[in-house]
Amino acid sequence: DIQMTQSPSTLSASVGDRVTITCRASQSLSGWLAWYQQKPGKAPKLLIYTASTLQSGVPSRFSGSGSGTEFTLTISSLQPDDFATYYCQQYHSYPLTFGGGTKVDIK
Amino acid sequence: EVHLLEFGGGLVQPGGSLRLSCAASGFTFSTCAMSWVRQAPGKGLEWVSGISGSGARTNYADFVKGRFTISRDNSKNTLYLQVHNLRAEDTAVYYCTKMVGGTIANFDYWGQGTLVTVSS
């Protein structure tokens, strides 16, 4: 199974900050990585797929990069609506696996 | 507009069974792979099972170990997850998800989830 490790697990930031979340895979994903945002009591929402493609309707302050085993999600200027938990997910092979999540909270 | 509505969750005793259902609308259901993803209280996301658009191919997480069966009825635009021999660790919100492309894919739409609680 491909293990997905996210860091940090918690991140405290202020509105306007640039935020970066890292996701590392135990083997190469060839770019088959997605990022999701989840707010308390809600279903996750797809933000980015194939490592760097922005899902339709997602604000451009979100971006993804990386290849192989290391990937990043960047929020260029954190907005109040962005305080949430973020997950990466690999779809290189079965079983599909998620990272443990990164909670972004208010500093 | 894509809409996924799960139902069938509830309180069940250890060793019990349930059938979860997901009614889909707003897209051509029969052409899309689907999956169930679960989330235990206060924990992260965990993929459970996936099925191809035709229903011919299914995949399961190792922890399912023959206890869960995914299926679909394309005439009813409905996805199912039959779960047997439930354990306390199966307690979670179960999300129905639409997959992008084939069965090894990401999830572009999620239902609101249905809570399964396994407890005596």
GROMACS .gro file of C-alpha atoms in nm:
model
  227
    1ASP     CA    1   0.000   0.000   0.000
    2ILE     CA    2   0.116   0.356  -0.066
    3GLN     CA    3   0.151   0.551   0.259
    4MET     CA    4   0.071   0.921   0.250
    5THR     CA    5   0.228   1.149   0.510
    6GLN     CA    6   0.114   1.506   0.554
    7SER     CA    7   0.293   1.779   0.743
    8PRO     CA    8   0.230   1.966   0.954
    9SER     CA    9  -0.069   1.803   1.121
   10THR     CA   10  -0.179   2.142   1.253
   11LEU     CA   11  -0.094   2.485   1.126
   12SER     CA   12  -0.184   2.814   1.292
   13ALA     CA   13  -0.200   3.111   1.058
   14SER     CA   14  -0.352   3.454   1.013
   15VAL     CA   15  -0.567   3.598   0.738
   16GLY     CA   16  -0.340   3.706   0.456
   17ASP     CA   17  -0.065   3.455   0.534
   18ARG     CA   18   0.089   3.232   0.271
   19VAL     CA   19   0.034   2.873   0.377
   20THR     CA   20   0.209   2.560   0.252
   21ILE     CA   21   0.113   2.201   0.329
   22THR     CA   22   0.334   1.909   0.231
   23CYS     CA   23   0.232   1.557   0.134
   24ARG     CA   24   0.487   1.279   0.090
   25ALA     CA   25   0.417   0.941  -0.066
   26SER     CA   26   0.600   0.617   0.011
   27GLN     CA   27   0.650   0.561  -0.362
   28SER     CA   28   0.626   0.764  -0.681
   29LEU     CA   29   0.275   0.872  -0.779
   30SER     CA   30   0.352   1.000  -1.128
   31GLY     CA   31   0.141   1.304  -1.045
   32TRP     CA   32  -0.175   1.114  -0.947
   33LEU     CA   33  -0.247   1.323  -0.641
   34ALA     CA   34  -0.549   1.521  -0.529
   35TRP     CA   35  -0.614   1.771  -0.251
   36TYR     CA   36  -0.939   1.819  -0.059
   37GLN     CA   37  -1.072   2.072   0.187
   38GLN     CA   38  -1.307   1.968   0.466
   39LYS     CA   39  -1.493   2.191   0.709
   40PRO     CA   40  -1.643   2.060   1.034
   41GLY     CA   41  -1.958   1.857   0.979
   42LYS     CA   42  -1.929   1.880   0.602
   43ALA     CA   43  -1.819   1.651   0.323
   44PRO     CA   44  -1.476   1.705   0.170
   45LYS     CA   45  -1.447   1.923  -0.139
   46LEU     CA   46  -1.206   1.858  -0.425
   47LEU     CA   47  -0.958   2.143  -0.471
   48ILE     CA   48  -0.681   2.012  -0.694
   49TYR     CA   49  -0.620   1.699  -0.902
   50THR     CA   50  -0.325   1.560  -1.099
   51ALA     CA   51  -0.109   1.745  -0.846
   52SER     CA   52  -0.158   2.093  -0.991
   53THR     CA   53  -0.489   2.123  -1.181
   54LEU     CA   54  -0.739   2.349  -1.008
   55GLN     CA   55  -1.091   2.209  -0.988
   56SER     CA   56  -1.354   2.428  -1.151
   57GLY     CA   57  -1.482   2.697  -0.915
   58VAL     CA   58  -1.190   2.680  -0.673
   59PRO     CA   59  -1.029   3.018  -0.604
   60SER     CA   60  -0.696   3.083  -0.772
   61ARG     CA   61  -0.524   3.148  -0.437
   62PHE     CA   62  -0.505   2.768  -0.411
   63SER     CA   63  -0.228   2.596  -0.603
   64GLY     CA   64  -0.062   2.259  -0.609
   65SER     CA   65   0.281   2.146  -0.714
   66GLY     CA   66   0.516   1.854  -0.697
   67SER     CA   67   0.589   1.524  -0.860
   68GLY     CA   68   0.720   1.183  -0.773
   69THR     CA   69   0.686   1.148  -0.399
   70GLU     CA   70   0.666   1.506  -0.272
   71PHE     CA   71   0.377   1.744  -0.324
   72THR     CA   72   0.263   2.077  -0.183
   73LEU     CA   73  -0.062   2.265  -0.150
   74THR     CA   74  -0.020   2.641  -0.123
   75ILE     CA   75  -0.273   2.903  -0.027
   76SER     CA   76  -0.124   3.233  -0.142
   77SER     CA   77  -0.325   3.459   0.089
   78LEU     CA   78  -0.529   3.285   0.355
   79GLN     CA   79  -0.892   3.394   0.372
   80PRO     CA   80  -1.142   3.345   0.659
   81ASP     CA   81  -1.323   3.077   0.455
   82ASP     CA   82  -1.001   2.873   0.427
   83PHE     CA   83  -0.979   2.767   0.791
   84ALA     CA   84  -1.042   2.395   0.751
   85THR     CA   85  -0.871   2.057   0.735
   86TYR     CA   86  -0.688   1.960   0.417
   87TYR     CA   87  -0.622   1.608   0.290
   88CYS     CA   88  -0.410   1.471   0.009
   89GLN     CA   89  -0.507   1.151  -0.171
   90GLN     CA   90  -0.313   0.927  -0.408
   91TYR     CA   91  -0.476   0.753  -0.700
   92HIS     CA   92  -0.172   0.586  -0.848
   93SER     CA   93  -0.277   0.243  -0.730
   94TYR     CA   94  -0.512   0.050  -0.505
   95PRO     CA   95  -0.587   0.081  -0.227
   96LEU     CA   96  -0.659   0.450  -0.268
   97THR     CA   97  -0.510   0.625   0.034
   98PHE     CA   98  -0.531   0.962   0.205
   99GLY     CA   99  -0.290   1.160   0.411
  100GLY     CA  100  -0.369   1.210   0.777
  101GLY     CA  101  -0.487   1.567   0.727
  102THR     CA  102  -0.364   1.916   0.810
  103LYS     CA  103  -0.583   2.138   1.020
  104VAL     CA  104  -0.543   2.508   0.946
  105ASP     CA  105  -0.666   2.715   1.235
  106ILE     CA  106  -0.664   3.077   1.339
  107LYS     CA  107  -0.346   3.206   1.499
  108GLU     CA  108  -2.619   1.974  -1.075
  109VAL     CA  109  -2.465   1.660  -0.931
  110HIS     CA  110  -2.636   1.535  -0.619
  111LEU     CA  111  -2.553   1.232  -0.405
  112LEU     CA  112  -2.781   1.137  -0.119
  113GLU     CA  113  -2.688   0.856   0.117
  114PHE     CA  114  -2.920   0.675   0.352
  115GLY     CA  115  -2.938   0.353   0.547
  116GLY     CA  116  -2.703   0.433   0.834
  117GLY     CA  117  -2.796   0.392   1.195
  118LEU     CA  118  -2.718   0.218   1.521
  119VAL     CA  119  -2.635  -0.150   1.490
  120GLN     CA  120  -2.499  -0.405   1.733
  121PRO     CA  121  -2.158  -0.566   1.684
  122GLY     CA  122  -2.190  -0.849   1.437
  123GLY     CA  123  -2.490  -0.687   1.273
  124SER     CA  124  -2.555  -0.586   0.913
  125LEU     CA  125  -2.674  -0.283   0.720
  126ARG     CA  126  -2.725  -0.182   0.362
  127LEU     CA  127  -2.620   0.169   0.272
  128SER     CA  128  -2.769   0.331  -0.036
  129CYS     CA  129  -2.675   0.636  -0.239
  130ALA     CA  130  -2.918   0.797  -0.481
  131ALA     CA  131  -2.738   0.984  -0.758
  132SER     CA  132  -2.864   1.252  -0.991
  133GLY     CA  133  -2.737   1.524  -1.221
  134PHE     CA  134  -2.497   1.312  -1.425
  135THR     CA  135  -2.491   0.996  -1.636
  136PHE     CA  136  -2.461   0.751  -1.350
  137SER     CA  137  -2.392   0.440  -1.558
  138THR     CA  138  -2.074   0.587  -1.706
  139CYS     CA  139  -1.913   0.686  -1.377
  140ALA     CA  140  -1.712   0.484  -1.131
  141MET     CA  141  -1.822   0.532  -0.771
  142SER     CA  142  -1.671   0.472  -0.430
  143TRP     CA  143  -1.750   0.468  -0.061
  144VAL     CA  144  -1.517   0.661   0.167
  145ARG     CA  145  -1.556   0.663   0.545
  146GLN     CA  146  -1.449   0.885   0.831
  147ALA     CA  147  -1.447   0.770   1.191
  148PRO     CA  148  -1.540   1.036   1.449
  149GLY     CA  149  -1.257   1.287   1.478
  150LYS     CA  150  -1.037   1.092   1.235
  151GLY     CA  151  -0.922   1.116   0.875
  152LEU     CA  152  -1.062   0.986   0.550
  153GLU     CA  153  -1.042   0.618   0.455
  154TRP     CA  154  -1.135   0.469   0.120
  155VAL     CA  155  -1.357   0.162   0.158
  156SER     CA  156  -1.459   0.029  -0.183
  157GLY     CA  157  -1.503   0.125  -0.547
  158ILE     CA  158  -1.699   0.002  -0.847
  159SER     CA  159  -1.679   0.065  -1.221
  160GLY     CA  160  -1.961   0.229  -1.414
  161SER     CA  161  -2.089  -0.102  -1.547
  162GLY     CA  162  -2.049  -0.272  -1.211
  163ALA     CA  163  -1.820  -0.535  -1.360
  164ARG     CA  164  -1.516  -0.434  -1.156
  165THR     CA  165  -1.504  -0.386  -0.782
  166ASN     CA  166  -1.223  -0.310  -0.541
  167TYR     CA  167  -1.203  -0.316  -0.162
  168ALA     CA  168  -0.976  -0.195   0.114
  169ASP     CA  169  -0.796  -0.476   0.294
  170PHE     CA  170  -0.982  -0.414   0.619
  171VAL     CA  171  -1.309  -0.507   0.448
  172LYS     CA  172  -1.194  -0.870   0.434
  173GLY     CA  173  -1.508  -1.004   0.268
  174ARG     CA  174  -1.746  -0.830   0.508
  175PHE     CA  175  -1.857  -0.554   0.268
  176THR     CA  176  -2.006  -0.579  -0.083
  177ILE     CA  177  -2.039  -0.284  -0.318
  178SER     CA  178  -2.294  -0.291  -0.597
  179ARG     CA  179  -2.499  -0.062  -0.814
  180ASP     CA  180  -2.829  -0.053  -0.999
  181ASN     CA  181  -2.783   0.169  -1.300
  182SER     CA  182  -3.154   0.153  -1.382
  183LYS     CA  183  -3.220   0.324  -1.047
  184ASN     CA  184  -2.910   0.547  -1.039
  185THR     CA  185  -2.827   0.398  -0.701
  186LEU     CA  186  -2.507   0.278  -0.536
  187TYR     CA  187  -2.509   0.031  -0.249
  188LEU     CA  188  -2.279  -0.095   0.023
  189GLN     CA  189  -2.386  -0.410   0.203
  190VAL     CA  190  -2.198  -0.440   0.529
  191HIS     CA  191  -2.189  -0.752   0.746
  192ASN     CA  192  -2.027  -0.858   1.071
  193LEU     CA  193  -1.988  -0.499   1.183
  194ARG     CA  194  -1.729  -0.408   1.443
  195ALA     CA  195  -1.692  -0.109   1.672
  196GLU     CA  196  -1.410   0.020   1.450
  197ASP     CA  197  -1.652   0.042   1.155
  198THR     CA  198  -1.826   0.330   1.331
  199ALA     CA  199  -1.796   0.620   1.090
  200VAL     CA  200  -1.968   0.854   0.851
  201TYR     CA  201  -1.985   0.677   0.516
  202TYR     CA  202  -1.964   0.902   0.213
  203CYS     CA  203  -2.077   0.814  -0.137
  204THR     CA  204  -1.841   0.962  -0.393
  205LYS     CA  205  -1.832   1.005  -0.768
  206MET     CA  206  -1.498   0.926  -0.925
  207VAL     CA  207  -1.328   1.116  -1.205
  208GLY     CA  208  -1.252   0.886  -1.495
  209GLY     CA  209  -1.194   0.522  -1.409
  210THR     CA  210  -1.186   0.326  -1.089
  211ILE     CA  211  -0.840   0.448  -0.989
  212ALA     CA  212  -0.921   0.813  -0.955
  213ASN     CA  213  -0.996   1.105  -0.732
  214PHE     CA  214  -1.341   1.204  -0.610
  215ASP     CA  215  -1.507   1.511  -0.756
  216TYR     CA  216  -1.841   1.493  -0.579
  217TRP     CA  217  -1.934   1.373  -0.232
  218GLY     CA  218  -2.265   1.310  -0.061
  219GLN     CA  219  -2.338   1.450   0.283
  220GLY     CA  220  -2.267   1.113   0.443
  221THR     CA  221  -2.460   0.865   0.653
  222LEU     CA  222  -2.351   0.775   1.005
  223VAL     CA  223  -2.306   0.412   1.103
  224THR     CA  224  -2.267   0.350   1.474
  225VAL     CA  225  -2.171   0.004   1.591
  226SER     CA  226  -2.240  -0.039   1.960
  227SER     CA  227  -2.416  -0.270   2.200
   0.00000   0.00000   0.00000
